Coordinates of N, CA and C in Angstrom, one line a residue:
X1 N -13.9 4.2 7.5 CA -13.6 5.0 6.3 C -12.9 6.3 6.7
X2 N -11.8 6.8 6.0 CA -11.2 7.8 5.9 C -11.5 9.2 5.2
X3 N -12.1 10.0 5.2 CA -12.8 10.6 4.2 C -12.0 12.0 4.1
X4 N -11.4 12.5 2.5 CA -11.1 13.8 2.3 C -12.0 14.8 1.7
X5 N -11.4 15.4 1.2 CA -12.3 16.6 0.3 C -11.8 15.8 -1.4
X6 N -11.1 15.1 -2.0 CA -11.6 14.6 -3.0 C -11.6 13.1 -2.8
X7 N -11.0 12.4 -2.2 CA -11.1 10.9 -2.1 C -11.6 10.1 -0.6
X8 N -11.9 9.3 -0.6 CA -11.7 8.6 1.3 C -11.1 7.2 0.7
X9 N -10.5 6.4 1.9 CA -10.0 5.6 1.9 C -10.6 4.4 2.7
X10 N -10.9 3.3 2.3 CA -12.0 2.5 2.9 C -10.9 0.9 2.5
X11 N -10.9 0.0 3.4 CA -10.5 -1.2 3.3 C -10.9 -2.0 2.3
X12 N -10.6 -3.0 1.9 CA -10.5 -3.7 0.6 C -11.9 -4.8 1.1
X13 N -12.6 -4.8 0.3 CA -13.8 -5.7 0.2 C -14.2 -6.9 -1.1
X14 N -14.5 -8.0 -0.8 CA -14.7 -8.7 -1.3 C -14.6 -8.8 -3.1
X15 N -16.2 -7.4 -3.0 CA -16.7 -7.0 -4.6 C -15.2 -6.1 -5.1
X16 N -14.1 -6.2 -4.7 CA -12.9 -5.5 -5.0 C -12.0 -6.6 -6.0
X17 N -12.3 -7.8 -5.7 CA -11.5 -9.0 -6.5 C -11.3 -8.7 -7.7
X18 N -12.3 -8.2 -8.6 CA -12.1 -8.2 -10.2 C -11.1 -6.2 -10.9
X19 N -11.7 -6.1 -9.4 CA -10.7 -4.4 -10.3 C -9.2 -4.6 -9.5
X20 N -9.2 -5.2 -8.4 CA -7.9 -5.4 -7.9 C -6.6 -6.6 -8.8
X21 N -7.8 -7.5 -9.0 CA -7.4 -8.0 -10.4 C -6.5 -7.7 -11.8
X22 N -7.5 -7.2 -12.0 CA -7.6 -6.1 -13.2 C -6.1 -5.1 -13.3
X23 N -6.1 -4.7 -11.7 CA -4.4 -4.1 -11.2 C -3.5 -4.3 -11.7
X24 N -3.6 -5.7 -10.8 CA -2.5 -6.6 -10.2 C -1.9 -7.1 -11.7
X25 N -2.6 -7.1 -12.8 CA -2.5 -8.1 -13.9 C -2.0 -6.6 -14.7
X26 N -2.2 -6.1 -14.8 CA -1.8 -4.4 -15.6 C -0.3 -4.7 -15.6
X27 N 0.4 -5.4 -16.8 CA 1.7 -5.4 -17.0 C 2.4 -3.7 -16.9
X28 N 1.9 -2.7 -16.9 CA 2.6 -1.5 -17.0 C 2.8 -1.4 -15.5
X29 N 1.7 -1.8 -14.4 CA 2.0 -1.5 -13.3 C 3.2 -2.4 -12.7
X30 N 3.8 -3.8 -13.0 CA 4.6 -5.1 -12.9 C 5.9 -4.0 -12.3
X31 N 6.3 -3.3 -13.3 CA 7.4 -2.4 -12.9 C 7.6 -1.9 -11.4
X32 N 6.5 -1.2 -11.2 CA 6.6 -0.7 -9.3 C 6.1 -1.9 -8.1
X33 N 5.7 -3.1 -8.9 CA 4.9 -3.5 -8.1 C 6.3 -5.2 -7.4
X34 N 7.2 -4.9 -8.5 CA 7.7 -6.3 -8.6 C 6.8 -7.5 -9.1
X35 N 6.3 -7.5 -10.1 CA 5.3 -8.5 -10.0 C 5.8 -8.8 -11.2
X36 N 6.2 -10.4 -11.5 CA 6.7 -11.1 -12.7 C 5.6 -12.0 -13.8
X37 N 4.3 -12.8 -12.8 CA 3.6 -13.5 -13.1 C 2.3 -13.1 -12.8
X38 N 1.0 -13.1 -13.6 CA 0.4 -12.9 -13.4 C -0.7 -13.3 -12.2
X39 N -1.4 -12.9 -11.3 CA -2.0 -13.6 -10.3 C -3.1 -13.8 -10.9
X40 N -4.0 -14.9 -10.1 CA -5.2 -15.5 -10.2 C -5.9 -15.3 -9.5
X41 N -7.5 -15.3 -9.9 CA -8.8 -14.4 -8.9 C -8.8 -15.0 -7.8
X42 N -8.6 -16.8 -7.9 CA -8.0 -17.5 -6.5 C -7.4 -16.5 -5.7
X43 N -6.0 -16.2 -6.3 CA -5.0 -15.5 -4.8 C -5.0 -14.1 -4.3
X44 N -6.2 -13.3 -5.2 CA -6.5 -12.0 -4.8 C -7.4 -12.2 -3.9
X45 N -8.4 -13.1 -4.0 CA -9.4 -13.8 -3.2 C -9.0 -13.8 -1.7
X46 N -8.2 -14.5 -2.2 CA -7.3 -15.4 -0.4 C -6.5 -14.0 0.3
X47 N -5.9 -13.3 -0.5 CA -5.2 -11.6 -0.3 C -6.5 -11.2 0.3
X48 N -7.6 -11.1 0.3 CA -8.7 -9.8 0.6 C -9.1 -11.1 1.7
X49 N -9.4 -12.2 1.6 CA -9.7 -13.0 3.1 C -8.8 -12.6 4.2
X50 N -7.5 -12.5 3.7 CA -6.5 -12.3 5.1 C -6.2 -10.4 5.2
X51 N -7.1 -9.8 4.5 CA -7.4 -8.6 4.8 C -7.6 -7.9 6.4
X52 N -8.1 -9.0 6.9 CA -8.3 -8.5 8.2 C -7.1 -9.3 9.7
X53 N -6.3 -9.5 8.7 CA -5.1 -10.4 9.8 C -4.0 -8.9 9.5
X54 N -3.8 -7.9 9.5 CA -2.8 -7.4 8.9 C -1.8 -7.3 10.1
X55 N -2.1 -7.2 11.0 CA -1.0 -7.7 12.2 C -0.5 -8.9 12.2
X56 N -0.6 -9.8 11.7 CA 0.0 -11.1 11.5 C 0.7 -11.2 9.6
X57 N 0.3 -10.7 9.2 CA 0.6 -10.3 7.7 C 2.0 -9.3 7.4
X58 N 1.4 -8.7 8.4 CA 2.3 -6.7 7.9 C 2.0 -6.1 6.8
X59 N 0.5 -6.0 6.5 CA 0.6 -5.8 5.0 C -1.1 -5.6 5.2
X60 N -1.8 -4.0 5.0 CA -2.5 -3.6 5.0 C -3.5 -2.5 3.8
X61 N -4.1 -3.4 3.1 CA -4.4 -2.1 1.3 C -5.6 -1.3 1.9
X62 N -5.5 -0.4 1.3 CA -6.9 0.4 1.6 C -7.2 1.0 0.0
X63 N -8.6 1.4 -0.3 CA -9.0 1.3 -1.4 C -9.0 2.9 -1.6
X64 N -8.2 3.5 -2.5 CA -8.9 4.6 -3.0 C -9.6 5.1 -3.6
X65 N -10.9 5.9 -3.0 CA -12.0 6.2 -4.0 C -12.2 7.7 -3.8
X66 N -12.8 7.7 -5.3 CA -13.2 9.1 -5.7 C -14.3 9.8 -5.1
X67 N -14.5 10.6 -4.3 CA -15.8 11.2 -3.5 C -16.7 11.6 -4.6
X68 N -16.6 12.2 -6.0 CA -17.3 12.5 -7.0 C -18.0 11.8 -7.8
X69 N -17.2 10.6 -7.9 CA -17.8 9.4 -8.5 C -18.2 8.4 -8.0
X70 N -17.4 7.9 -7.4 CA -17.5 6.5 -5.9 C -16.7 5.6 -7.1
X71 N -15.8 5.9 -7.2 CA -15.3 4.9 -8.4 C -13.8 5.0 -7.8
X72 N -13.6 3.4 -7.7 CA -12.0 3.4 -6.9 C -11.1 3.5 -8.1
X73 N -10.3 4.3 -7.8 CA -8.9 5.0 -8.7 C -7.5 4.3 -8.4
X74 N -7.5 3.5 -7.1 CA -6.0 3.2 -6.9 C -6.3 2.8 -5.2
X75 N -5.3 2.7 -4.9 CA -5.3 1.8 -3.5 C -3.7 2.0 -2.7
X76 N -4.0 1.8 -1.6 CA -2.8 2.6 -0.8 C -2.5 1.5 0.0
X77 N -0.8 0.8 -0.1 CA -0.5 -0.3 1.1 C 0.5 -0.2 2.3
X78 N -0.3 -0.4 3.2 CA 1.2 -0.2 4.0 C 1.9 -2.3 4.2
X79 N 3.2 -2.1 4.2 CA 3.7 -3.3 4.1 C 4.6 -3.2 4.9
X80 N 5.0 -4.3 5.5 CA 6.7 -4.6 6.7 C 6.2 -3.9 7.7
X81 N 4.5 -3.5 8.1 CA 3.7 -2.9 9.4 C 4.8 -3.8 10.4
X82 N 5.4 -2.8 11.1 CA 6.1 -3.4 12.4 C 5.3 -2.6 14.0
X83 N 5.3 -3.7 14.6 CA 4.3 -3.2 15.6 C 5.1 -2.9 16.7
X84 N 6.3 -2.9 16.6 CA 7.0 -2.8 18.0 C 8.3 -1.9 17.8
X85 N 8.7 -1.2 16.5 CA 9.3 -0.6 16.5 C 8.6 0.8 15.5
X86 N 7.1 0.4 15.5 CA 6.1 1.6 15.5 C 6.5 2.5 13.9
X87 N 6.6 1.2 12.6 CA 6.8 2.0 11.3 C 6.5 0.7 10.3
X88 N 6.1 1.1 9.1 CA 5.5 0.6 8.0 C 6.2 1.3 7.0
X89 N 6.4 0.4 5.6 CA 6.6 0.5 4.0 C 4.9 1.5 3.9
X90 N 5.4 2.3 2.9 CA 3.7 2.4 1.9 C 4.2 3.1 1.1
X91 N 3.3 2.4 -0.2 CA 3.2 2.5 -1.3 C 1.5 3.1 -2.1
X92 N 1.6 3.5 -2.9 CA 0.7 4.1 -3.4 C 1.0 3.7 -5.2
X93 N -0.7 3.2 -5.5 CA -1.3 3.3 -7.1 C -2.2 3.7 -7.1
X94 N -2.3 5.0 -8.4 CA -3.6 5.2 -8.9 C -3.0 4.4 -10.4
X95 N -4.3 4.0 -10.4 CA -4.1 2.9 -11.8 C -4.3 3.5 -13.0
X96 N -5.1 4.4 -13.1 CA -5.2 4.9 -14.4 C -5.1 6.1 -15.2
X97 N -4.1 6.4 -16.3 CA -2.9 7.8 -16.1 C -4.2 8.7 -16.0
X98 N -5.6 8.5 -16.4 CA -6.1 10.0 -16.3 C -7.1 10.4 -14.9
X99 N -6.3 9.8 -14.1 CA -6.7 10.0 -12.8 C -5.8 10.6 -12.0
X100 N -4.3 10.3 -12.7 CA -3.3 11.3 -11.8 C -3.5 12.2 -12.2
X101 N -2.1 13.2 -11.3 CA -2.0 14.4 -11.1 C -3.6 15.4 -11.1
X102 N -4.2 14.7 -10.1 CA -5.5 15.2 -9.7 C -5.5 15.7 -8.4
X103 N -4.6 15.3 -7.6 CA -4.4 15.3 -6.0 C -4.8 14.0 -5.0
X104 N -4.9 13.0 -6.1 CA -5.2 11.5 -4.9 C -4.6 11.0 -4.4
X105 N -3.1 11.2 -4.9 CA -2.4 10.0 -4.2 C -2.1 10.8 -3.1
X106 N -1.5 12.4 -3.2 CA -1.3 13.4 -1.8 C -1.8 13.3 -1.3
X107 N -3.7 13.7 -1.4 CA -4.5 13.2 -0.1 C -4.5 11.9 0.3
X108 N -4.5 11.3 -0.1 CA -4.8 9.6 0.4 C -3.4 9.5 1.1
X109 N -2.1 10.1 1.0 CA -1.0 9.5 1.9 C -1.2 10.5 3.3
X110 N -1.8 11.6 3.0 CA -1.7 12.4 4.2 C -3.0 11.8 4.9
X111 N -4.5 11.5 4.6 CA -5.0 11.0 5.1 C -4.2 9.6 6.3
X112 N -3.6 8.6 5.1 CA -3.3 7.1 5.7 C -1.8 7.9 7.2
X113 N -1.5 9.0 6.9 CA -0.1 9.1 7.8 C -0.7 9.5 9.2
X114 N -2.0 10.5 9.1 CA -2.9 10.8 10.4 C -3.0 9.4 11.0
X115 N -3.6 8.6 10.0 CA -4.2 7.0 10.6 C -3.1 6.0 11.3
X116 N -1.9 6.2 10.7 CA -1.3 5.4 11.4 C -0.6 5.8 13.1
X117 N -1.1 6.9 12.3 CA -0.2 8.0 13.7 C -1.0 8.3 14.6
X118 N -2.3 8.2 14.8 CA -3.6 8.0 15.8 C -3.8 6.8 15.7
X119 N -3.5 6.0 15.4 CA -4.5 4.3 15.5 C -3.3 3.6 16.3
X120 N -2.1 3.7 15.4 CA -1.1 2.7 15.8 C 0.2 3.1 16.5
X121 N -0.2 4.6 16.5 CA 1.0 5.4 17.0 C 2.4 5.6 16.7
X122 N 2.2 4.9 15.5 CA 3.8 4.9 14.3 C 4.6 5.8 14.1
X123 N 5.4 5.8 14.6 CA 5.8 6.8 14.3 C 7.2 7.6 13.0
X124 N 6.9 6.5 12.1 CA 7.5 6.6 10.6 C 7.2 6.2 9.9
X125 N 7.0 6.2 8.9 CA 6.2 5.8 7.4 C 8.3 5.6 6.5
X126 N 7.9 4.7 5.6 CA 9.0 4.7 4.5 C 8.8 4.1 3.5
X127 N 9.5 4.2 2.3 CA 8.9 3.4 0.6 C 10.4 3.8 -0.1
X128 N 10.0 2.7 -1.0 CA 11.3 2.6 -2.0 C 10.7 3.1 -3.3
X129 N 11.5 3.8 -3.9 CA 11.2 4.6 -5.4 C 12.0 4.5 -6.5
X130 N 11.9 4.3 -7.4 CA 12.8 3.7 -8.6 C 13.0 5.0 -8.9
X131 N 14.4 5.1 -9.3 CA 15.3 6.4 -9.8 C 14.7 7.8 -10.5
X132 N 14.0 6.7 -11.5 CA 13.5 6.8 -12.7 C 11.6 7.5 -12.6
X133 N 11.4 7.2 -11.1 CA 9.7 7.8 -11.5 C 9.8 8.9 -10.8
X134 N 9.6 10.7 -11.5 CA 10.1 11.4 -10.8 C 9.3 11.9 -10.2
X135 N 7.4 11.2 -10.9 CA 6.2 12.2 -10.2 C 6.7 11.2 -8.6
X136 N 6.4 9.9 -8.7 CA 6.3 9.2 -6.8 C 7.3 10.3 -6.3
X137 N 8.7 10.4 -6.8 CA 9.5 11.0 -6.1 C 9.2 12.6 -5.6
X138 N 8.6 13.2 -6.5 CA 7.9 14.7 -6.4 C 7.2 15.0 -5.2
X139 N 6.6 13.6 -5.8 CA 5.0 13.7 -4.6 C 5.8 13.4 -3.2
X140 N 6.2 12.3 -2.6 CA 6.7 12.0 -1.4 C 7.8 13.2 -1.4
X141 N 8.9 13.9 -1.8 CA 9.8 14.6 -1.3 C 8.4 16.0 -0.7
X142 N 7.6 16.2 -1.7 CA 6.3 17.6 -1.5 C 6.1 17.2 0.0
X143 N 5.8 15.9 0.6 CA 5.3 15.4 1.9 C 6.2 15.5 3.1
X144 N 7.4 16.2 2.8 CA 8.3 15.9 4.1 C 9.4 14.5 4.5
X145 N 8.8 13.7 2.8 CA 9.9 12.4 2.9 C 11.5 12.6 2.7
X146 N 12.1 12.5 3.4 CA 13.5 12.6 2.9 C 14.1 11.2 2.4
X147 N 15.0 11.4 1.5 CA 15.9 10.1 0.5 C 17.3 10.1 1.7
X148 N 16.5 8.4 2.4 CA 17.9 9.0 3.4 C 19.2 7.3 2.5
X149 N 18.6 7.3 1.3 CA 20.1 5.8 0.6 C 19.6 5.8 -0.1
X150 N 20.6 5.0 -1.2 CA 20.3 4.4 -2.5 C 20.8 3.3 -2.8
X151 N 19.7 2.2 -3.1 CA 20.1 1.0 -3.7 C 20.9 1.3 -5.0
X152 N 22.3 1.1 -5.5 CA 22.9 0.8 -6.9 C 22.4 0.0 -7.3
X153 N 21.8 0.0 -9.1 CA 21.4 -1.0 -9.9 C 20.6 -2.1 -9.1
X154 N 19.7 -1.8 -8.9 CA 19.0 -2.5 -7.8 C 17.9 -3.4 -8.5
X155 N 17.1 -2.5 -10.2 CA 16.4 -3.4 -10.7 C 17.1 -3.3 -12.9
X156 N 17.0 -4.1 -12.8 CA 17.1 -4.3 -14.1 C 16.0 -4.0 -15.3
X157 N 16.1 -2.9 -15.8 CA 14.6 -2.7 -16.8 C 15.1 -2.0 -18.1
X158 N 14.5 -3.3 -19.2 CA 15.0 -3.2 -20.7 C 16.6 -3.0 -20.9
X159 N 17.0 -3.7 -20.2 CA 18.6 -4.0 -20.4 C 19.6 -3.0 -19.4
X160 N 18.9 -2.5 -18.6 CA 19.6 -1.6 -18.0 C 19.2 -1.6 -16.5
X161 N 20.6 -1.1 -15.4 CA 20.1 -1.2 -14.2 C 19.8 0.5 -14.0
X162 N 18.8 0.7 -13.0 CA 18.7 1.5 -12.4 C 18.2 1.6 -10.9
X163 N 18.8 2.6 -10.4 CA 18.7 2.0 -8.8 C 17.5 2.5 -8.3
X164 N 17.5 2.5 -6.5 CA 15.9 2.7 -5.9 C 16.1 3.5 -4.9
X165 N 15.8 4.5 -4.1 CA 15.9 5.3 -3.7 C 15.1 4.6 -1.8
X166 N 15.3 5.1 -1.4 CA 14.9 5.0 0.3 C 14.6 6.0 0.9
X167 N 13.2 6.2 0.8 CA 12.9 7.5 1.5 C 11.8 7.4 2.8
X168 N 12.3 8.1 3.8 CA 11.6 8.0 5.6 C 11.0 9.6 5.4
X169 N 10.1 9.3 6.4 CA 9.2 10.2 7.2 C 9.0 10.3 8.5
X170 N 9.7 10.9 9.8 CA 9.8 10.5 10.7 C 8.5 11.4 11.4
X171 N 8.0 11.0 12.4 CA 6.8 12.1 13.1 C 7.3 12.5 14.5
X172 N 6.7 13.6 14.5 CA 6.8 13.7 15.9 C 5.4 14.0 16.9
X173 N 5.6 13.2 17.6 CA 4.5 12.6 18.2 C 3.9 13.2 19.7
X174 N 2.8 13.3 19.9 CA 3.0 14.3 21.1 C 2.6 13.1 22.3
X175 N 3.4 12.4 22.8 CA 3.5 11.7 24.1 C 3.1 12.5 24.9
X176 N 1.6 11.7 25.2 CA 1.2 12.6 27.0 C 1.2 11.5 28.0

């Protein structure tokens, strides 16, 4: 477990199936998530079995929870984990609007950037951001992420394209 001053971050467990569910199925979230069809408790199931392959996956969730309540708010993934050129996608949801702009998703990314950067020695983090969402973009540019490209018209939403932004985090790492 990862522990801050308002949230820690703890890997995805079993009793997680029905709120991860409950996510995954949240048509408002479909938008950031790419997600067209709805999943089944089946394949959240089988997702949280291969929980612990994430080196063979590339694709690691960790749970975000509230230290005040113990009530998980959202979940943090790193995806396209490359283990030999030492960098991962991550993305970040808090699921429900009256849980943002509290400070969770900041701490939980600064938490998860220590972790990758002590555990796996990574040494860059990166995520794609839709044009259009300007708190993700707020929050990751606040962190040191720079927008180093842009996809043109990259997704199509209610008749219209708008593009996706490409933004890195590079570290510097103290090799002894």
């Amino acid at each position: 477990m990862l522990k801050g001053d308002k949230i820690y971050l703890r890997r995805v467990e079993t009793y997680d199936a029905t709120t991860i569910l409950f996510w995954e199925n949240n048509t408002h979230n479909w938008r950031v998530s790419n997600t067209e069809i709805p999943f089944s408790l089946h394949e959240i199931e089988a997702f949280i079995d291969n929980a612990q392959a994430y080196r063979s996956t590339g694709q690691l969730r960790l749970m975000i929870v509230d230290n005040a309540s113990n009530k998980s708010v959202g979940c943090l993934d790193f995806f396209e984990m490359n283990f030999k050129e030492l960098r991962a996608g991550v993305g970040i949801l808090i699921n429900d609007t009256a849980d943002r702009g509290k400070g969770f998703a900041k701490e939980s990314l600064g938490l998860a950037e220590d972790y990758v950067k002590k555990v796996f020695n990574f040494r860059q983090l990166f995520c794609n951001i839709q044009a259009d969402n300007t708190e993700s973009i707020a929050l990751f540019e606040k962190l040191g992420y720079q927008k180093q490209g842009i996809k043109k018209d990259w997704y199509k939403v209610d008749g219209a394209y708008i593009d996706e932004y490409f933004y890195q985090k590079r570290f510097e790492l103290n090799e002894e």
